[in-house]
Coordinates of C-alpha atoms and ligand atoms in Angstrom, one line a residue:
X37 CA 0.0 0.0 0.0
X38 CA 1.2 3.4 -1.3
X39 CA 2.2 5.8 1.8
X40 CA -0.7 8.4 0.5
X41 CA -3.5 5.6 0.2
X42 CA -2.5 4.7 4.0
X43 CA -2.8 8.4 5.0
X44 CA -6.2 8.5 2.8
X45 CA -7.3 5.3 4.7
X46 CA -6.3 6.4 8.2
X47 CA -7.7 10.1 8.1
X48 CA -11.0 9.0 7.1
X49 CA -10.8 6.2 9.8
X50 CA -10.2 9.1 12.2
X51 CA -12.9 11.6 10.2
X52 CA -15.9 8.5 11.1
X53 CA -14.5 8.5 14.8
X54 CA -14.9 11.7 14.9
X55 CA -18.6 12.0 13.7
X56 CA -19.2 8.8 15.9
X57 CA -18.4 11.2 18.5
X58 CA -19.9 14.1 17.7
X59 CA -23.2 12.3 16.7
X60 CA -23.0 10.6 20.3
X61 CA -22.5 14.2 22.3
X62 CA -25.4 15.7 20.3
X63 CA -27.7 12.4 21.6
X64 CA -26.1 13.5 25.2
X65 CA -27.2 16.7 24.4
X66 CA -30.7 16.1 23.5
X67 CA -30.9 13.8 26.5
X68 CA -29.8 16.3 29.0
X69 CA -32.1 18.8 27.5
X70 CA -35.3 16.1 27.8
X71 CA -33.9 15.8 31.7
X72 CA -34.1 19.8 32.0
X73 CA -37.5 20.0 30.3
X74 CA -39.1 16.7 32.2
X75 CA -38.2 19.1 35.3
X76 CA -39.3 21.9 34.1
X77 CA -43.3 19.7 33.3
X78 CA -43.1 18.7 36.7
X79 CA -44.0 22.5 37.9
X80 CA -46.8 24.3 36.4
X81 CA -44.8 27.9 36.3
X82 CA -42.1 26.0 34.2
X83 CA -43.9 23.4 32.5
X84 CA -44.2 26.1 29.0
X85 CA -40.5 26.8 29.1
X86 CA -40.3 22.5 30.4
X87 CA -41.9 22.0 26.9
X88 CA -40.0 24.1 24.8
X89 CA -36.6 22.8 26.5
X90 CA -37.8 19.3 25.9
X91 CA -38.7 20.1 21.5
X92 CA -35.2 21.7 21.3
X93 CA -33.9 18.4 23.0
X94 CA -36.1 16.2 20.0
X95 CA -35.3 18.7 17.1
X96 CA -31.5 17.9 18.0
X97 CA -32.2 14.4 18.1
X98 CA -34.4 14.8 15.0
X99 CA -31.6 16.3 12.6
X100 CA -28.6 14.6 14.1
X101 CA -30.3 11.4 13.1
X102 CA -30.9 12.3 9.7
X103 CA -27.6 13.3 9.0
X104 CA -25.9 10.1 10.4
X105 CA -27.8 8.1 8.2
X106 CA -27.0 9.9 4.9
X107 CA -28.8 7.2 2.8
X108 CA -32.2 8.8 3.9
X109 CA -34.7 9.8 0.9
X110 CA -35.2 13.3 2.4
X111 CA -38.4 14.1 0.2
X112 CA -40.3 10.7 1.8
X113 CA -39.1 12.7 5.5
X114 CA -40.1 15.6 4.3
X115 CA -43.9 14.5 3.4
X116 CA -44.3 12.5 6.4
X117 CA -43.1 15.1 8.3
X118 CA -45.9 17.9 6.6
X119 CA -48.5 15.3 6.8
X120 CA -47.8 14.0 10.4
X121 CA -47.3 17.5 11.6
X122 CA -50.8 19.3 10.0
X123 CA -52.3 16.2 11.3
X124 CA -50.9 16.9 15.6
X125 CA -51.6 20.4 14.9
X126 CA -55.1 19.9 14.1
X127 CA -55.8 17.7 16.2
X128 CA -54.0 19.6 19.2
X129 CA -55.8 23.1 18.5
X130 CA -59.3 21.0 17.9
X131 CA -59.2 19.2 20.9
X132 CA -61.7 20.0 23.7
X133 CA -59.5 20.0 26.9
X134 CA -62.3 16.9 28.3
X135 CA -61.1 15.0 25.6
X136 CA -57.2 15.5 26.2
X137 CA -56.4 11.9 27.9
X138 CA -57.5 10.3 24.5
X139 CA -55.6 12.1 22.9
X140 CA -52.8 11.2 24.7
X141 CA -54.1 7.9 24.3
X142 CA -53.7 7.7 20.6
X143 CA -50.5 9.3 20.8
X144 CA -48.7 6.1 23.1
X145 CA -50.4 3.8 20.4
X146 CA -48.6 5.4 17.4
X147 CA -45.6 5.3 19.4
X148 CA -46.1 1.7 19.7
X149 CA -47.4 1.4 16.0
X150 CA -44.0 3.1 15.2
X151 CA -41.8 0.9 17.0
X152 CA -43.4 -2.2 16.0
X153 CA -42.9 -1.1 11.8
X154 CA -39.7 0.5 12.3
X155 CA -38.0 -2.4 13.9
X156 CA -39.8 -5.1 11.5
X157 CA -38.2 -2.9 8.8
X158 CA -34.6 -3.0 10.4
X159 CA -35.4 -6.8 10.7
X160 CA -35.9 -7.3 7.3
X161 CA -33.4 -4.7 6.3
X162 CA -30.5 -6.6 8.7
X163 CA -31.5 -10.3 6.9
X164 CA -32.4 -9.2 3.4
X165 CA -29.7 -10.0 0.4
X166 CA -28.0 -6.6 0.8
X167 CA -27.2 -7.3 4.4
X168 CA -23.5 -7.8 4.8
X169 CA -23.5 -10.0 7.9
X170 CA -26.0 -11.9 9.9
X171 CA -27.7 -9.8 12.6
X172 CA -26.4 -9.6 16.1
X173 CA -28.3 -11.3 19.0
X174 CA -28.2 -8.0 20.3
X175 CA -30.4 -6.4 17.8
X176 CA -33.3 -9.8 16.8
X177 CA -33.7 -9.6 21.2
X178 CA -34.7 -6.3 20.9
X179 CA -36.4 -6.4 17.9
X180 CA -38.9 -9.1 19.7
X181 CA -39.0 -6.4 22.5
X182 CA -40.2 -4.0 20.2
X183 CA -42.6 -6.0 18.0
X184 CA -43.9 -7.7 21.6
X185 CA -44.4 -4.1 23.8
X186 CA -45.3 -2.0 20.9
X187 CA -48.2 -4.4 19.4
X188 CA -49.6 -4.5 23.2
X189 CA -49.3 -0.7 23.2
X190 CA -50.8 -0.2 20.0
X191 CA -54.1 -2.1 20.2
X192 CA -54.3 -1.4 24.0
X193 CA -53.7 2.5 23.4
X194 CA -56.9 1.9 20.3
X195 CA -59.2 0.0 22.9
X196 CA -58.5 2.7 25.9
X197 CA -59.2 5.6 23.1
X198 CA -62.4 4.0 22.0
X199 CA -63.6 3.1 25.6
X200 CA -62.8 7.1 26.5
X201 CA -64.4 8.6 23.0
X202 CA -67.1 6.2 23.2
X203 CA -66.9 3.9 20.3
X204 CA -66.7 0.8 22.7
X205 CA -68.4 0.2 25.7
X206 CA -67.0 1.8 28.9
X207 CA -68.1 -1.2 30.9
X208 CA -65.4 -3.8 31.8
X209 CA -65.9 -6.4 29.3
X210 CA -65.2 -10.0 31.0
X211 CA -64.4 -12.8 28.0
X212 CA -64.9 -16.0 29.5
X213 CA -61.3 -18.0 29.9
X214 CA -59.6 -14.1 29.5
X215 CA -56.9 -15.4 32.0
X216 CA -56.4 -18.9 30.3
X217 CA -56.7 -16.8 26.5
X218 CA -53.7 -14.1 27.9
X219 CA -51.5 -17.1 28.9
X220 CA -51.6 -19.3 25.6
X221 CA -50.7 -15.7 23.9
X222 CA -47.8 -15.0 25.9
X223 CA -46.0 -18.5 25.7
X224 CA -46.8 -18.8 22.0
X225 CA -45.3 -15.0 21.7
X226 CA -42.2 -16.2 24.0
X227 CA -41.9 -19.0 21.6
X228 CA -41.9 -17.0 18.6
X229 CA -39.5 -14.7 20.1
X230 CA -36.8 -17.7 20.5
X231 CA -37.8 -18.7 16.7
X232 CA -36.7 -14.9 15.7
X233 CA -33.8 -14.9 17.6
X234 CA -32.6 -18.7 16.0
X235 CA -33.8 -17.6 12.9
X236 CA -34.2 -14.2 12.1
X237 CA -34.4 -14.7 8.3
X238 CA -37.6 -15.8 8.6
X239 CA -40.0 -12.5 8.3
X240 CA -43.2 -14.2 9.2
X241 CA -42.4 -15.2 12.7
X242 CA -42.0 -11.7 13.8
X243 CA -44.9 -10.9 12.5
X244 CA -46.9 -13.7 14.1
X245 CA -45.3 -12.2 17.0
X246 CA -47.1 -8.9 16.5
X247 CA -50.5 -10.4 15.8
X248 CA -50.1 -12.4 18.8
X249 CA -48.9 -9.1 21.3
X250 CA -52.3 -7.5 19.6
X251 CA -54.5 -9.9 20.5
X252 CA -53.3 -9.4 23.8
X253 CA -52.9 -5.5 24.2
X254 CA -56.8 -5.9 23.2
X255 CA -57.7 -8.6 25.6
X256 CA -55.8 -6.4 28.3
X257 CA -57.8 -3.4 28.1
X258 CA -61.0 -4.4 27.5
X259 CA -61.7 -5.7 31.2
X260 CA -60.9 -2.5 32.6
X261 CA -63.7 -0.4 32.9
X262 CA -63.6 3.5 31.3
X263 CA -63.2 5.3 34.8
X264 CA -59.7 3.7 35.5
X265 CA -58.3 4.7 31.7
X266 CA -56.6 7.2 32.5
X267 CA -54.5 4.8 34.8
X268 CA -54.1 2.5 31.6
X269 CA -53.2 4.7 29.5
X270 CA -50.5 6.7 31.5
X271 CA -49.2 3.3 31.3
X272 CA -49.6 2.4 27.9
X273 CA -47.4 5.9 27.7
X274 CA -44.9 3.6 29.9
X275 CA -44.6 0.6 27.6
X276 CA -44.6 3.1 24.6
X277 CA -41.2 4.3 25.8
X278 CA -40.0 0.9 27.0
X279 CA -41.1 -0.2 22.7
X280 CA -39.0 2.6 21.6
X281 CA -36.0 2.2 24.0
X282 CA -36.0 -1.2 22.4
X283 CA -36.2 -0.1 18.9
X284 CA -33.7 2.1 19.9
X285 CA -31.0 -1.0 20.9
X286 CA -32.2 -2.1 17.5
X287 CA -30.9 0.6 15.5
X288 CA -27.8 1.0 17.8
X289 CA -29.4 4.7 18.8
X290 CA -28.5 6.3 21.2
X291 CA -30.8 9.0 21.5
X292 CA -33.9 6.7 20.9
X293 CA -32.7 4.6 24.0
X294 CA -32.4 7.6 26.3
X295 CA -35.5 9.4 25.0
X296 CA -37.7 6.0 25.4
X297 CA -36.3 4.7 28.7
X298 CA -37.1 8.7 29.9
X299 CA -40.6 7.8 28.7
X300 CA -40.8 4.4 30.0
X301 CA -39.9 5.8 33.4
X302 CA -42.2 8.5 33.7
X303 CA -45.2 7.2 32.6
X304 CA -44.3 4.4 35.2
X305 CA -43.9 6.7 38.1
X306 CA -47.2 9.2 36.9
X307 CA -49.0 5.8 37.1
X308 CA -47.8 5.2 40.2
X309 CA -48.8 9.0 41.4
X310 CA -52.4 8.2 40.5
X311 CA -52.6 4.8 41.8
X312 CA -51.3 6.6 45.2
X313 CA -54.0 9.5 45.2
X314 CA -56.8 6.9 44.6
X315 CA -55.5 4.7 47.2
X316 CA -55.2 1.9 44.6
X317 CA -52.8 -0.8 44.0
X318 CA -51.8 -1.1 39.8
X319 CA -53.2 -4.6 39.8
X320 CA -56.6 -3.6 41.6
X321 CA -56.8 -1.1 38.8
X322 CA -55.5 -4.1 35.5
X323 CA -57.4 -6.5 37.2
X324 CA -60.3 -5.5 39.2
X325 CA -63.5 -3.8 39.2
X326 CA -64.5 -0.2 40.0
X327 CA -67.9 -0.3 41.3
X328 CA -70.3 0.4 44.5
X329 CA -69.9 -2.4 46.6
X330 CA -72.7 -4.9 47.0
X331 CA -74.7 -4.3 50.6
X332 CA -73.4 -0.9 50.5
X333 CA -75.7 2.2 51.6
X334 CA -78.0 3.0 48.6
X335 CA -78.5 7.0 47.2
X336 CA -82.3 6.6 48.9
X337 CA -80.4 5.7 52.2
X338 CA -78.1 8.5 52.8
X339 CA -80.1 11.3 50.7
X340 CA -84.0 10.9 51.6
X341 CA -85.4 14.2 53.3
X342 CA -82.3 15.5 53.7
X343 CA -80.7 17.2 50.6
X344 CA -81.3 20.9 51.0
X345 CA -81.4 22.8 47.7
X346 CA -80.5 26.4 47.1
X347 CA -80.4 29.3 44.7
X348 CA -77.9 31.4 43.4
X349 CA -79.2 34.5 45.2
X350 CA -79.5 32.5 48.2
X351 CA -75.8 31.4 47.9
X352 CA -74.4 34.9 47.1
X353 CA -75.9 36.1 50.4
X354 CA -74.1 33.5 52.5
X355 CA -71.0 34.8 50.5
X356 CA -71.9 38.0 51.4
X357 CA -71.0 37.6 54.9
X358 CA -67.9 35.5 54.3
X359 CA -64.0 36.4 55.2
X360 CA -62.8 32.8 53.4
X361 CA -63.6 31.0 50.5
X362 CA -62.4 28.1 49.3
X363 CA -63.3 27.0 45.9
X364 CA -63.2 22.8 45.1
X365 CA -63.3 22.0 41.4
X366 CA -63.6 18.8 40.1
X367 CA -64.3 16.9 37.0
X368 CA -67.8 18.8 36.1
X369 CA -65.4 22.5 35.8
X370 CA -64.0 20.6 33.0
X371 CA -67.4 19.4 31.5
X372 CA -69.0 22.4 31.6
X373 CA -66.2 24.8 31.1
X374 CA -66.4 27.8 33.8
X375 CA -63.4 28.4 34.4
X376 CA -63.5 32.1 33.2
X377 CA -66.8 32.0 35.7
X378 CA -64.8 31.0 38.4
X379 CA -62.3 34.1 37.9
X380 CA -64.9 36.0 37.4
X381 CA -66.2 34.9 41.3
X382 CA -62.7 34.9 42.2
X383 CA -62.2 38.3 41.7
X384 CA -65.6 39.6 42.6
X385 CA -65.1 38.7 46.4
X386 CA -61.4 39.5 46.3
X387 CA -62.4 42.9 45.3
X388 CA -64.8 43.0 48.5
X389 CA -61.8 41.5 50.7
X390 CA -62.9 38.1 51.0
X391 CA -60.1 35.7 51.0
X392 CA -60.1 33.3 48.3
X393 CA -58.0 30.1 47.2
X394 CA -58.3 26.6 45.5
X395 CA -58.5 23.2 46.4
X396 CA -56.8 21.4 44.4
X397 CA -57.1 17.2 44.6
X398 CA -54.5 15.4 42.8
X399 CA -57.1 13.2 40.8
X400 CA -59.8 15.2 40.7
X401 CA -61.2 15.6 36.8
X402 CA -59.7 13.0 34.5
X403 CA -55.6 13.4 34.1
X404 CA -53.1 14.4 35.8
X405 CA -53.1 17.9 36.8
X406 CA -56.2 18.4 34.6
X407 CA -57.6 21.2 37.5
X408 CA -54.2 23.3 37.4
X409 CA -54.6 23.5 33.5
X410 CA -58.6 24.8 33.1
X411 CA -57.7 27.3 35.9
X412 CA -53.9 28.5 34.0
X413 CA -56.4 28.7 30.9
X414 CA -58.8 31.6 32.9
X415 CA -55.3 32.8 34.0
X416 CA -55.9 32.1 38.0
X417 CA -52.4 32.5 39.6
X418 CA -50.7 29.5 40.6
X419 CA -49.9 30.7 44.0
X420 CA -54.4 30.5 45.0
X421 CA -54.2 26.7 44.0
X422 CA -53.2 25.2 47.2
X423 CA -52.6 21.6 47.6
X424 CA -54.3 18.9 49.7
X425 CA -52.2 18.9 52.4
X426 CA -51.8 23.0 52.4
X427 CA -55.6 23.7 52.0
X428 CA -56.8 20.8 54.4
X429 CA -55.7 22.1 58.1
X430 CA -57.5 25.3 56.4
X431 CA -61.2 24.2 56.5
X432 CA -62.0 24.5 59.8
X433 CA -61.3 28.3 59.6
X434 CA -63.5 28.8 56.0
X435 CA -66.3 30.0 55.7
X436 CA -68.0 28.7 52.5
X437 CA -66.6 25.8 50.9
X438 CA -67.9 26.4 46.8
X439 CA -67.6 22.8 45.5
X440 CA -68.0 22.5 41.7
X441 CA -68.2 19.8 39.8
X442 CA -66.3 17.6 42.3
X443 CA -67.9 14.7 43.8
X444 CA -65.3 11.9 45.1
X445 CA -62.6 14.0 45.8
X446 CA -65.3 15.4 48.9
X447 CA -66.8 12.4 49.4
X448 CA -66.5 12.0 53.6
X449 CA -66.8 8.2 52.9
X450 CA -63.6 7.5 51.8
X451 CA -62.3 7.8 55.6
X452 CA -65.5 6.5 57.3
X453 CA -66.4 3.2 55.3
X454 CA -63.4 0.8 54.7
X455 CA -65.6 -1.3 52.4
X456 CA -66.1 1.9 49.8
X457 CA -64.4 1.2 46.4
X458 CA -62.7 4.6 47.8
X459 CA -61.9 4.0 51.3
X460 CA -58.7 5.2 52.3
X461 CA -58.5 8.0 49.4
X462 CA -57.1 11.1 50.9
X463 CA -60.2 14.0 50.0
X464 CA -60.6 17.6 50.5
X465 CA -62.1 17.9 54.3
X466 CA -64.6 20.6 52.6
X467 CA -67.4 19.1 55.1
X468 CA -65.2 20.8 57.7
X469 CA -65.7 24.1 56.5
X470 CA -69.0 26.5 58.5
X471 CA -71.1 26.2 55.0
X472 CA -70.5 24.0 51.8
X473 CA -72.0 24.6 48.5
X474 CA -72.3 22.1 46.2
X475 CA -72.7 22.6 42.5
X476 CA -73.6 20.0 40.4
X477 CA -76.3 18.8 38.0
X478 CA -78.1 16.4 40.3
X479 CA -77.6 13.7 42.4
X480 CA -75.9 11.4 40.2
X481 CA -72.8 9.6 41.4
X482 CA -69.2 10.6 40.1
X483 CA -66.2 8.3 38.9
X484 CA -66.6 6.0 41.4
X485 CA -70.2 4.9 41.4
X486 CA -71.1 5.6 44.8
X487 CA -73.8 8.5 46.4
X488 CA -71.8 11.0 48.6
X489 CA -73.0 11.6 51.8
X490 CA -71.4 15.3 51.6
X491 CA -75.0 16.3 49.7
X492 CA -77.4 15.3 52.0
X493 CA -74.7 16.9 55.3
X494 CA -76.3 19.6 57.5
X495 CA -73.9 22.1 56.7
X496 CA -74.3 21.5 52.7
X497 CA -76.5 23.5 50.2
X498 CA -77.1 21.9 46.7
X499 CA -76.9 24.1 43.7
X500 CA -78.3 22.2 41.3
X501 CA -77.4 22.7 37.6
X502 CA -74.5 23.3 35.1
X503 CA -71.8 24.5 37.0
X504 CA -71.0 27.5 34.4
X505 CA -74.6 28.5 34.3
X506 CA -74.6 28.3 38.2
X507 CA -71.6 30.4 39.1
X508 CA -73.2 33.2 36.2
X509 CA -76.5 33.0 38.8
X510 CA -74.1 33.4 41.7
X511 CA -72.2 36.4 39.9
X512 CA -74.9 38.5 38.5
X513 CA -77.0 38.2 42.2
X514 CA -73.6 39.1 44.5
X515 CA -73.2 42.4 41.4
X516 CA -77.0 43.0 42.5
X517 CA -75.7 43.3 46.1
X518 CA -73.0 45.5 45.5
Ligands
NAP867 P1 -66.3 12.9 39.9 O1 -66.3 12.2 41.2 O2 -66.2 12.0 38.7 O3 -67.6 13.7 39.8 C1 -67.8 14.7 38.9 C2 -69.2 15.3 39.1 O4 -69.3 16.4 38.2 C3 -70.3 14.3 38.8 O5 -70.9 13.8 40.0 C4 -71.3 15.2 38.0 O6 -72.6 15.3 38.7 C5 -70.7 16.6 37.9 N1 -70.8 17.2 36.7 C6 -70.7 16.7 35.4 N2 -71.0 17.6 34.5 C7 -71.3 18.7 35.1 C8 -71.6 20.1 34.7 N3 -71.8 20.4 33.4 N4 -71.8 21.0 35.7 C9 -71.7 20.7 37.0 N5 -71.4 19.5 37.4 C10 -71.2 18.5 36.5 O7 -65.1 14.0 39.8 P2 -64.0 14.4 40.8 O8 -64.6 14.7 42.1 O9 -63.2 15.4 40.1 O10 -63.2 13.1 41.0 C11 -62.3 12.5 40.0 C12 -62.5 11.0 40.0 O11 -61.9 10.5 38.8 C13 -61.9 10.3 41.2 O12 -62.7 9.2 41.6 C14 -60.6 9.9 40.6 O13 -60.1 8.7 41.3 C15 -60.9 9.5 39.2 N6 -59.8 9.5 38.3 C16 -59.0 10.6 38.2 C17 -57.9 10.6 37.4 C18 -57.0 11.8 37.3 O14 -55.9 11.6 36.8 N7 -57.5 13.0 37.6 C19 -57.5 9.4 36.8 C20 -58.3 8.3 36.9 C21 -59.4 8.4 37.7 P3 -73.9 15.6 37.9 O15 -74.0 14.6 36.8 O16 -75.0 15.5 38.9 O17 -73.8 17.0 37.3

């Protein structure tokens, strides 16, 4: 070998070092930045800047990928990125905020569609004639990972969408032999998964694989009944970050392992959060039954003769005479959108020196902070939403307790009866306050299924009817007053 071919030959060995290295610190990059940004999500002040920390942290991932793999067709990227993105953006400016956890839904399930095609491709890709050795163990293990947990996340995501949107029943649907049915499909996907690994040439095994992780990501879901989906599906958002962190080991990505073991985690420890704040165990909410227990007090028990009903000019009176108030919102805010009514309150009795603040339950509505976003939206300041354990040594000193839209997260039951499907949930000690108002529609049980002693209490008022069109009765009698 000439002296100038070894030079050639050695520079450009040193030139693809290089760019392994520089490839690799820009995937460090976007990892720290998706660190920085889960932080910042974890606070509602810095969840906006969180977010935008976290897209720089992706769009660095994004283009540092596409330039290490140099044998990309850039206009195929280029459509699916126009078509992909009008589609998010529509969807994300259409989207009524009740629907969000869907959303979110459908989202872990493309994830999961994504990893399952992506490393079927490499699959066939790594075995095909142009393939210029045999693929590692490494990469068919973790492409069974990925066709296994992304084909449960997939179908699973598509059952918990259609149980929230309505296009399947919400009820728990019980096959018979369910338990015997999820067995057969896990050993027969095991097996498949050793036949990959032995034989990795053959493309029709993996994707027996994925029809077999379907079947089950279906059969998993459909038990659980509606009210516990967004449990499910924070941790279908789980497995749709462990699917990608395995697709990531399959491509040898760096970035895609971080970014989906970030993923993986977080959904795991938001599932855990909820299961906490409903005082459930994960396999009481996979495997059992949300329901009112049988032999448990009826509605006629705990309501007859002694539900009080009230009017809005009734309840801006009592306000009227109030120093504190502390406002409750729950699930119903979100239904019937009031937010902007509840500012409007809010500010009405600041301006005539009441004391206000929020009570804010950790499950109450239907996600995850889902109270803390309606009330950013009417631009409430963060510092009035007080938490559980800040707002409940407070009662005893409020005056009126406005509950709207909230019905478990009160429900006194939850620390009296240990048989409730409830019992032990931490709740908002509103019944400790001198008056509570209660606005909701009727009578009708919340999440839970259960009647809510809290309505028919001595202290308690029941406003009855749509919780916007209440607090405008409330607003427009206390403006009378003024
Ligand atoms: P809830 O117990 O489900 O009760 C909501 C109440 O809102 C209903 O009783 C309903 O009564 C009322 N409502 C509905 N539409 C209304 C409207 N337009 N105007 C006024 N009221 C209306 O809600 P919650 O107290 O917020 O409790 C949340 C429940 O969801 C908990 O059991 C929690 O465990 C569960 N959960 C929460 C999460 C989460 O992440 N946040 C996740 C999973 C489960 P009417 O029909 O009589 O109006």
């Amino acid at each position: 070998m000439s002296i100038e071919l070894l030079l050639d030959n050695l520079f450009s060995a040193a030139a693809a070092d290089y760019r392994r290295v520089i490839i690799n610190l820009a995937y460090l990059l976007a990892a720290v930045l998706f660190v920085i940004g889960l932080k910042g999500l974890s606070h509602p002040r810095k969840a906006v800047k969180g977010n935008l920390i976290g897209s720089i942290g992706m769009l660095i991932a994004i283009v540092v990928t596409l330039l290490d793999r140099n044998i990309i067709s850039y206009e195929m990227i280029i459509i699916g990125f126009i078509v992909g993105g009008a589609v998010g953006a529509i969807l994300a400016v259409k989207i009524e905020m009740t629907a969000m956890p869907q959303m979110v839904g459908l989202f872990n399930g493309f994830g999961g569609g994504a990893s399952v095609l992506v490393a079927g491709a490499a699959l066939i890709e790594a075995t095909g004639a142009m393939a210029s050795a045999p693929p590692s163990t490494q990469m068919t293990v973790a492409t069974v990972f990925s066709g296994f947990v992304g084909g449960i996340t997939f179908w699973g995501s598509l059952v918990a969408f259609g149980k929230l949107a309505g296009t399947i029943t919400e009820k728990a649907v019980l096959l018979p032999a369910r338990h015997i049915i999820n067995i057969l499909l896990t050993i027969a996907a095991i097996v498949l998964g050793v036949l990959i690994v032995l034989d990795p040439a053959n493309p029709y095994y993996y994707w027996y694989l994925v029809a077999a992780a379907s079947v089950l990501g279906v059969l998993l879901v459909i038990p659980i009944g509606g009210a516990d989906m967004p449990v499910v599906i924070s941790l279908l958002n789980s497995y749709s970050g462990i699917a990608a962190a395995a697709t990531g080991f399959v491509l040898s990505n760096n970035g895609l392992i971080i970014a989906g073991s970030l993923v993986g985690a977080s959904g795991l420890i938001l599932t855990k959060i909820m299961c906490v704040a409903m005082n459930r165990s994960l396999t009481n909410v996979v495997f059992g039954v949300l329901g009112p227990t049988a032999g448990g007090p009826t509605a006629d028990d705990i309501y007859a003769g002694k539900v009080k009903a009230t009017s809005g000019e009734e309840v801006a009176m009592i306000l009227e005479g109030a120093r504190r108030v502390v406002i409750v919102p729950g699930y119903g805010l979100a239904v019937s959108q009031a937010q902007y009514q509840v500012r409007d309150l809010t500010n009405l009795l600041e301006a005539r020196g009441v004391e206000v603040d929020f009570g804010i339950h950790p499950v109450a509505g239907r996600m995850p902070g889902h109270m803390n976003v309606l009330l950013a939206e009417a631009n409430i300041p963060y510092e009035k939403l007080k938490e559980m354990d800040e707002v409940n040594p407070t009662f005893a000193q409020t005056d009126v307790a406005i509950v709207i839209g909230a019905n478990d997260v009160v429900n006194p039951v939850a620390r009296t009866d240990p048989s409730s499907p409830i019992a032990g949930m931490p709740i908002l000690d509103v019944d400790k306050a001198r008056t509570v108002v209660v606005i909701k529609r009727s009578l009708s049980p919340g999440f839970a299924g259960i009647p809510n002693p809290l309505f028919a209490a001595d202290n308690t008022l029941m406003l009855f009817g749509d919780g916007k069109k209440a607090l405008l009765e409330i607003i427009a009698a206390l403006k009378e007053t003024a």
